[in-house]
GROMACS .gro file of C-alpha atoms in nm:
model
  346
    1MET     CA    1   4.192   3.725  -0.059
    2LYS     CA    2   4.166   3.530  -0.425
    3ALA     CA    3   4.472   3.493  -0.413
    4LEU     CA    4   4.497   3.320  -0.097
    5LYS     CA    5   4.202   3.115  -0.140
    6THR     CA    6   4.319   2.999  -0.491
    7SER     CA    7   4.604   2.958  -0.297
    8LEU     CA    8   4.421   2.728  -0.003
    9THR     CA    9   4.295   2.522  -0.261
   10LEU     CA   10   4.546   2.457  -0.496
   11GLN     CA   11   4.760   2.301  -0.140
   12LEU     CA   12   4.412   2.086  -0.084
   13ALA     CA   13   4.408   1.948  -0.412
   14ALA     CA   14   4.794   1.898  -0.433
   15ILE     CA   15   4.759   1.726  -0.093
   16ILE     CA   16   4.446   1.489  -0.191
   17VAL     CA   17   4.650   1.357  -0.527
   18ILE     CA   18   4.949   1.294  -0.347
   19ILE     CA   19   4.712   1.077  -0.152
   20ALA     CA   20   4.585   0.894  -0.404
   21GLY     CA   21   4.847   0.852  -0.544
   22VAL     CA   22   5.050   0.683  -0.253
   23MET     CA   23   4.719   0.479  -0.175
   24THR     CA   24   4.821   0.368  -0.532
   25ALA     CA   25   5.181   0.296  -0.466
   26ARG     CA   26   5.129   0.119  -0.133
   27SER     CA   27   5.261  -0.212  -0.194
   28LEU     CA   28   5.613  -0.029  -0.336
   29ILE     CA   29   5.556   0.226   0.022
   30LEU     CA   30   5.486   0.025   0.239
   31PRO     CA   31   5.798  -0.205   0.252
   32VAL     CA   32   5.985   0.082   0.175
   33THR     CA   33   5.899   0.332   0.453
   34LEU     CA   34   5.914  -0.042   0.711
   35ALA     CA   35   6.287  -0.049   0.626
   36MET     CA   36   6.339   0.315   0.660
   37PHE     CA   37   6.141   0.297   1.042
   38ILE     CA   38   6.343  -0.015   1.130
   39SER     CA   39   6.677   0.175   0.965
   40ILE     CA   40   6.644   0.401   1.280
   41ILE     CA   41   6.594   0.171   1.575
   42CYS     CA   42   6.879  -0.043   1.433
   43THR     CA   43   7.126   0.262   1.375
   44GLN     CA   44   7.151   0.342   1.759
   45PRO     CA   45   7.313  -0.028   1.858
   46ILE     CA   46   7.432  -0.044   1.553
   47LEU     CA   47   7.646   0.316   1.637
   48TRP     CA   48   7.725   0.180   2.056
   49LEU     CA   49   7.831  -0.148   1.890
   50GLU     CA   50   8.079   0.005   1.718
   51LYS     CA   51   8.201   0.241   1.988
   52LYS     CA   52   8.282  -0.123   2.156
   53LYS     CA   53   8.580  -0.149   1.864
   54ILE     CA   54   8.351  -0.378   1.650
   55PRO     CA   55   8.370  -0.333   1.307
   56PHE     CA   56   8.035  -0.142   1.168
   57SER     CA   57   7.940  -0.424   0.931
   58LEU     CA   58   7.938  -0.671   1.174
   59ALA     CA   59   7.783  -0.415   1.382
   60ILE     CA   60   7.514  -0.435   1.167
   61LEU     CA   61   7.488  -0.781   1.092
   62ILE     CA   62   7.457  -0.883   1.479
   63VAL     CA   63   7.144  -0.629   1.489
   64LEU     CA   64   7.032  -0.734   1.187
   65VAL     CA   65   7.054  -1.119   1.326
   66SER     CA   66   6.901  -1.060   1.674
   67VAL     CA   67   6.623  -0.870   1.508
   68GLY     CA   68   6.586  -1.179   1.313
   69LEU     CA   69   6.532  -1.372   1.580
   70ILE     CA   70   6.300  -1.239   1.772
   71LEU     CA   71   6.078  -1.189   1.470
   72PHE     CA   72   6.075  -1.513   1.407
   73LEU     CA   73   6.045  -1.630   1.760
   74PHE     CA   74   5.673  -1.422   1.760
   75GLY     CA   75   5.591  -1.498   1.402
   76GLY     CA   76   5.670  -1.854   1.525
   77ILE     CA   77   5.423  -1.777   1.882
   78ILE     CA   78   5.183  -1.646   1.677
   79GLY     CA   79   5.148  -1.824   1.414
   80ASN     CA   80   5.075  -2.181   1.601
   81SER     CA   81   4.808  -1.995   1.820
   82ILE     CA   82   4.643  -1.813   1.507
   83SER     CA   83   4.616  -2.194   1.377
   84ALA     CA   84   4.505  -2.369   1.667
   85PHE     CA   85   4.275  -2.049   1.782
   86MET     CA   86   4.155  -2.045   1.387
   87LYS     CA   87   4.038  -2.476   1.493
   88ASP     CA   88   3.826  -2.367   1.787
   89ALA     CA   89   3.713  -2.004   1.703
   90PRO     CA   90   3.363  -2.227   1.465
   91LYS     CA   91   3.237  -2.402   1.835
   92TYR     CA   92   3.316  -2.045   1.945
   93GLU     CA   93   3.074  -1.853   1.737
   94ASP     CA   94   2.805  -2.098   1.828
   95ASN     CA   95   2.835  -2.064   2.121
   96LEU     CA   96   2.827  -1.686   2.141
   97ARG     CA   97   2.551  -1.702   1.921
   98GLN     CA   98   2.336  -1.839   2.109
   99MET     CA   99   2.436  -1.697   2.415
  100LEU     CA  100   2.310  -1.393   2.225
  101MET     CA  101   1.998  -1.507   2.087
  102SER     CA  102   1.962  -1.661   2.462
  103ILE     CA  103   1.949  -1.262   2.604
  104ILE     CA  104   1.736  -1.135   2.277
  105ASP     CA  105   1.481  -1.435   2.390
  106ASP     CA  106   1.507  -1.315   2.781
  107LEU     CA  107   1.451  -0.943   2.679
  108ASN     CA  108   1.141  -1.077   2.409
  109ASN     CA  109   0.946  -1.228   2.726
  110THR     CA  110   0.942  -0.960   2.898
  111GLY     CA  111   0.790  -0.805   2.644
  112ALA     CA  112   1.108  -0.623   2.405
  113ASN     CA  113   1.019  -0.590   1.994
  114ILE     CA  114   1.372  -0.749   1.912
  115ASN     CA  115   1.442  -0.871   1.564
  116ARG     CA  116   1.661  -1.149   1.577
  117ARG     CA  117   1.791  -1.172   1.324
  118GLN     CA  118   1.850  -0.821   1.222
  119LEU     CA  119   2.072  -0.807   1.563
  120LEU     CA  120   2.226  -1.145   1.454
  121ASP     CA  121   2.361  -0.901   1.215
  122LEU     CA  122   2.436  -0.657   1.321
  123ILE     CA  123   2.645  -0.866   1.605
  124ASP     CA  124   2.818  -1.071   1.438
  125PRO     CA  125   2.981  -1.304   1.656
  126GLY     CA  126   3.282  -1.467   1.359
  127LYS     CA  127   3.330  -1.067   1.265
  128ILE     CA  128   3.341  -1.003   1.614
  129LEU     CA  129   3.598  -1.275   1.698
  130SER     CA  130   3.802  -1.285   1.426
  131PHE     CA  131   3.829  -0.879   1.449
  132THR     CA  132   4.262  -0.942   1.538
  133THR     CA  133   4.378  -1.217   1.378
  134ARG     CA  134   4.261  -1.008   1.102
  135ALA     CA  135   4.448  -0.764   1.175
  136LEU     CA  136   4.754  -0.991   1.236
  137SER     CA  137   4.712  -1.164   0.949
  138GLU     CA  138   4.713  -0.777   0.700
  139VAL     CA  139   5.004  -0.770   0.879
  140GLY     CA  140   5.203  -1.059   0.875
  141ARG     CA  141   5.088  -1.040   0.473
  142ILE     CA  142   5.273  -0.683   0.435
  143MET     CA  143   5.590  -0.914   0.617
  144SER     CA  144   5.587  -1.144   0.367
  145ASP     CA  145   5.751  -0.951   0.232
  146SER     CA  146   6.059  -0.874   0.448
  147PHE     CA  147   6.327  -1.053   0.224
  148LEU     CA  148   6.213  -0.730   0.035
  149ILE     CA  149   6.210  -0.512   0.369
  150LEU     CA  150   6.550  -0.652   0.491
  151LEU     CA  151   6.731  -0.582   0.181
  152ILE     CA  152   6.638  -0.193   0.220
  153THR     CA  153   6.707  -0.130   0.555
  154ILE     CA  154   7.052  -0.299   0.476
  155PHE     CA  155   7.142  -0.060   0.254
  156MET     CA  156   7.002   0.169   0.452
  157LEU     CA  157   7.191   0.103   0.709
  158LEU     CA  158   7.589  -0.003   0.527
  159GLU     CA  159   7.492   0.433   0.391
  160THR     CA  160   7.417   0.538   0.800
  161LYS     CA  161   7.768   0.700   0.789
  162THR     CA  162   7.800   0.843   0.373
  163PHE     CA  163   7.436   1.012   0.438
  164ILE     CA  164   7.567   1.166   0.745
  165ASN     CA  165   7.803   1.307   0.583
  166LYS     CA  166   7.644   1.432   0.261
  167THR     CA  167   7.374   1.636   0.494
  168ARG     CA  168   7.725   1.816   0.665
  169LEU     CA  169   7.872   1.843   0.295
  170VAL     CA  170   7.505   1.999   0.194
  171GLU     CA  171   7.509   2.218   0.489
  172LYS     CA  172   7.851   2.381   0.483
  173ILE     CA  173   7.779   2.470   0.070
  174HIS     CA  174   7.426   2.538   0.052
  175GLY     CA  175   7.388   2.703   0.426
  176ASN     CA  176   7.078   2.485   0.454
  177SER     CA  177   7.041   2.332   0.826
  178LEU     CA  178   6.958   1.918   0.798
  179LYS     CA  179   6.917   1.978   1.181
  180HIS     CA  180   6.609   1.863   1.125
  181LEU     CA  181   6.638   1.508   1.020
  182ASP     CA  182   6.856   1.364   1.301
  183ARG     CA  183   6.535   1.525   1.502
  184ILE     CA  184   6.279   1.332   1.312
  185GLY     CA  185   6.514   1.064   1.379
  186LYS     CA  186   6.607   1.139   1.723
  187SER     CA  187   6.199   1.166   1.817
  188ILE     CA  188   6.152   0.833   1.629
  189ARG     CA  189   6.379   0.662   1.816
  190HIS     CA  190   6.313   0.824   2.158
  191TYR     CA  191   5.905   0.747   2.118
  192LEU     CA  192   5.970   0.389   1.942
  193SER     CA  193   6.199   0.259   2.196
  194ILE     CA  194   5.969   0.360   2.526
  195LYS     CA  195   5.664   0.249   2.312
  196THR     CA  196   5.842  -0.127   2.271
  197VAL     CA  197   5.952  -0.162   2.616
  198ILE     CA  198   5.614  -0.040   2.700
  199SER     CA  199   5.402  -0.255   2.429
  200LEU     CA  200   5.642  -0.543   2.628
  201PHE     CA  201   5.546  -0.525   2.886
  202THR     CA  202   5.186  -0.482   2.858
  203GLY     CA  203   5.118  -0.845   2.657
  204LEU     CA  204   5.380  -0.941   2.959
  205PHE     CA  205   5.185  -0.879   3.263
  206ILE     CA  206   4.822  -0.937   3.029
  207TRP     CA  207   4.918  -1.326   2.978
  208ILE     CA  208   5.056  -1.323   3.345
  209TRP     CA  209   4.684  -1.218   3.415
  210LEU     CA  210   4.532  -1.466   3.205
  211LEU     CA  211   4.681  -1.792   3.255
  212MET     CA  212   4.617  -1.690   3.600
  213VAL     CA  213   4.267  -1.618   3.471
  214GLY     CA  214   4.278  -1.969   3.361
  215VAL     CA  215   4.152  -1.826   2.931
  216GLU     CA  216   4.257  -2.006   2.730
  217TYR     CA  217   4.570  -1.918   2.456
  218ALA     CA  218   4.744  -1.663   2.662
  219ILE     CA  219   4.979  -1.607   2.471
  220LEU     CA  220   4.809  -1.567   2.153
  221TRP     CA  221   4.615  -1.264   2.354
  222GLY     CA  222   5.028  -1.136   2.511
  223VAL     CA  223   5.127  -1.101   2.217
  224ILE     CA  224   4.759  -0.920   1.993
  225ALA     CA  225   4.847  -0.679   2.298
  226PHE     CA  226   5.211  -0.653   2.237
  227PHE     CA  227   5.150  -0.501   1.868
  228LEU     CA  228   4.769  -0.354   1.935
  229ASN     CA  229   5.004  -0.120   2.209
  230TYR     CA  230   5.109  -0.004   1.924
  231ILE     CA  231   4.792   0.122   1.801
  232PRO     CA  232   4.721   0.462   2.020
  233SER     CA  233   4.412   0.538   2.178
  234ILE     CA  234   4.192   0.216   2.041
  235GLY     CA  235   4.454  -0.093   2.004
  236SER     CA  236   4.438  -0.157   2.424
  237ILE     CA  237   4.031  -0.148   2.371
  238ILE     CA  238   4.077  -0.401   2.006
  239ALA     CA  239   4.255  -0.591   2.213
  240ALA     CA  240   4.027  -0.682   2.529
  241ILE     CA  241   3.738  -0.786   2.318
  242PRO     CA  242   3.803  -1.099   2.203
  243THR     CA  243   3.961  -1.187   2.465
  244VAL     CA  244   3.687  -1.096   2.744
  245LEU     CA  245   3.410  -1.293   2.525
  246LEU     CA  246   3.629  -1.550   2.456
  247ALA     CA  247   3.661  -1.577   2.920
  248LEU     CA  248   3.277  -1.534   2.963
  249LEU     CA  249   3.227  -1.836   2.689
  250GLN     CA  250   3.473  -2.060   2.848
  251LEU     CA  251   3.483  -1.936   3.226
  252GLY     CA  252   3.143  -1.736   3.225
  253VAL     CA  253   3.052  -1.401   3.395
  254GLY     CA  254   3.321  -1.407   3.716
  255GLY     CA  255   3.585  -1.533   3.416
  256MET     CA  256   3.524  -1.244   3.216
  257ILE     CA  257   3.466  -0.964   3.484
  258TRP     CA  258   3.837  -1.082   3.620
  259THR     CA  259   3.944  -1.098   3.238
  260GLY     CA  260   3.835  -0.746   3.211
  261ILE     CA  261   3.970  -0.636   3.575
  262GLY     CA  262   4.334  -0.774   3.441
  263TYR     CA  263   4.271  -0.523   3.088
  264LEU     CA  264   4.243  -0.222   3.259
  265LEU     CA  265   4.415  -0.279   3.606
  266VAL     CA  266   4.763  -0.276   3.324
  267ASN     CA  267   4.619  -0.058   3.045
  268VAL     CA  268   4.555   0.213   3.354
  269VAL     CA  269   4.895   0.180   3.472
  270MET     CA  270   5.141   0.151   3.182
  271GLY     CA  271   4.957   0.350   2.887
  272SER     CA  272   4.806   0.635   3.153
  273VAL     CA  273   5.116   0.595   3.418
  274ILE     CA  274   5.416   0.506   3.345
  275GLU     CA  275   5.426   0.607   2.969
  276PRO     CA  276   5.320   0.913   3.006
  277ARG     CA  277   5.616   0.948   3.225
  278VAL     CA  278   5.889   0.805   3.132
  279MET     CA  279   5.759   0.977   2.700
  280GLY     CA  280   5.880   1.316   2.892
  281LYS     CA  281   5.735   1.617   2.686
  282GLY     CA  282   5.558   1.391   2.505
  283LEU     CA  283   5.532   1.390   2.097
  284GLY     CA  284   5.467   1.752   2.059
  285LEU     CA  285   5.088   1.616   1.864
  286SER     CA  286   4.780   1.677   1.989
  287THR     CA  287   4.539   1.377   2.163
  288LEU     CA  288   4.286   1.478   1.869
  289VAL     CA  289   4.565   1.544   1.606
  290VAL     CA  290   4.655   1.201   1.708
  291PHE     CA  291   4.344   1.007   1.672
  292LEU     CA  292   4.288   1.141   1.375
  293SER     CA  293   4.631   1.063   1.229
  294LEU     CA  294   4.472   0.710   1.345
  295ILE     CA  295   4.203   0.688   1.118
  296ILE     CA  296   4.335   0.880   0.813
  297TRP     CA  297   4.703   0.642   0.819
  298GLY     CA  298   4.446   0.348   0.843
  299TYR     CA  299   4.285   0.407   0.540
  300ILE     CA  300   4.555   0.502   0.340
  301PHE     CA  301   4.784   0.209   0.421
  302GLY     CA  302   4.520  -0.056   0.550
  303THR     CA  303   4.641  -0.162   0.957
  304VAL     CA  304   5.031  -0.076   0.957
  305GLY     CA  305   4.897   0.272   0.881
  306MET     CA  306   4.781   0.205   1.223
  307PHE     CA  307   5.110   0.129   1.397
  308LEU     CA  308   5.322   0.354   1.220
  309SER     CA  309   5.083   0.650   1.241
  310VAL     CA  310   5.262   0.856   1.535
  311PRO     CA  311   5.609   0.815   1.414
  312LEU     CA  312   5.472   0.928   0.991
  313THR     CA  313   5.300   1.172   1.229
  314ILE     CA  314   5.592   1.345   1.367
  315THR     CA  315   5.744   1.347   1.039
  316ILE     CA  316   5.486   1.559   0.888
  317LYS     CA  317   5.476   1.815   1.192
  318ILE     CA  318   5.837   1.854   1.201
  319MET     CA  319   5.885   1.873   0.843
  320LEU     CA  320   5.621   2.191   0.777
  321GLU     CA  321   5.839   2.349   1.094
  322GLN     CA  322   6.117   2.412   0.824
  323ASN     CA  323   5.915   2.595   0.621
  324GLU     CA  324   5.758   2.992   0.661
  325ARG     CA  325   5.463   2.928   0.459
  326THR     CA  326   5.338   2.580   0.593
  327GLN     CA  327   5.417   2.643   0.996
  328TRP     CA  328   5.094   2.698   1.067
  329ILE     CA  329   5.005   2.323   1.016
  330ALA     CA  330   5.227   2.204   1.286
  331ILE     CA  331   5.111   2.467   1.492
  332LEU     CA  332   4.738   2.308   1.455
  333LEU     CA  333   4.949   1.984   1.456
  334GLY     CA  334   5.108   2.046   1.805
  335THR     CA  335   4.974   2.068   2.185
  336GLY     CA  336   4.856   2.357   2.399
  337ASP     CA  337   5.205   2.360   2.559
  338GLU     CA  338   5.414   2.408   2.273
  339THR     CA  339   5.119   2.706   2.132
  340ILE     CA  340   5.178   2.878   2.480
  341GLU     CA  341   5.571   2.843   2.446
  342ILE     CA  342   5.549   3.008   2.087
  343LEU     CA  343   5.249   3.251   2.204
  344LYS     CA  344   5.560   3.339   2.484
  345GLU     CA  345   5.767   3.438   2.228
  346GLN     CA  346   5.677   3.609   2.058
   0.00000   0.00000   0.00000
């Protein structure tokens, strides 16, 4: 019993040291991690093009150029829209502050004793309106290393076939099965491909809805909805808050209500109805684990960690399943259905 406690203490200490080391080397690890996920996503279309008799190197070039053009398009839209929005942001902040002060005065006239300064400090309009732009700015800062990320991705993709042959040789010589690596790749591709399609339609529908309602910078809020939809649980909420506030300032209560209804409908239909159906058996992670992973990876890697929280947690779970001494952790990370299936097999 004492040895078990010592072992657990050492494992926890090792985890803390690893997390501290990862946070220290974040500027180096993040580009490599992003390049790894990009290469995993790109592998499938590259292999598909190769089956169409296109040379492997040319297939890599075609896919990377396509991805680059898409990122360039999004970057242009985001850059121009954020630049225009930031010029008008002080005006919106002043309007929101005046609206809050008017509400506080009305409440105080009815007998409430609200400290105007403390409440305005607590609910800072500038922070509310600029949160999503700061989040995208951090993503943009990481993507400023795009040349380094591109180089790492190219070398990873060029090594794809060699890596497959290496894993086969290791399995043949040492008898160690490395099929879990293929499973990690398939799981990440499955999740990210479906999440990308769902996010794309979410951003498209939000853009169209806001155009119909008449909210300014509709395309910016559509792109923000697309990107933040990758953040599980809270991403769609974060995307909706500044847009609803802007609609209130620009169009009044009616515009705010219609904007909120649009976000609610789109996110319920896409996130709660369509996504679970097309995702199949799901992520293999409990809802609590998904939310906690969002907090933990966000703490370690910042905003980018929140975007990558689910793929990173899926990878760790599959790796933990390969060792008998760590399988219990993988079980705790899994869903209730997985637990029932394991109990039936016992």
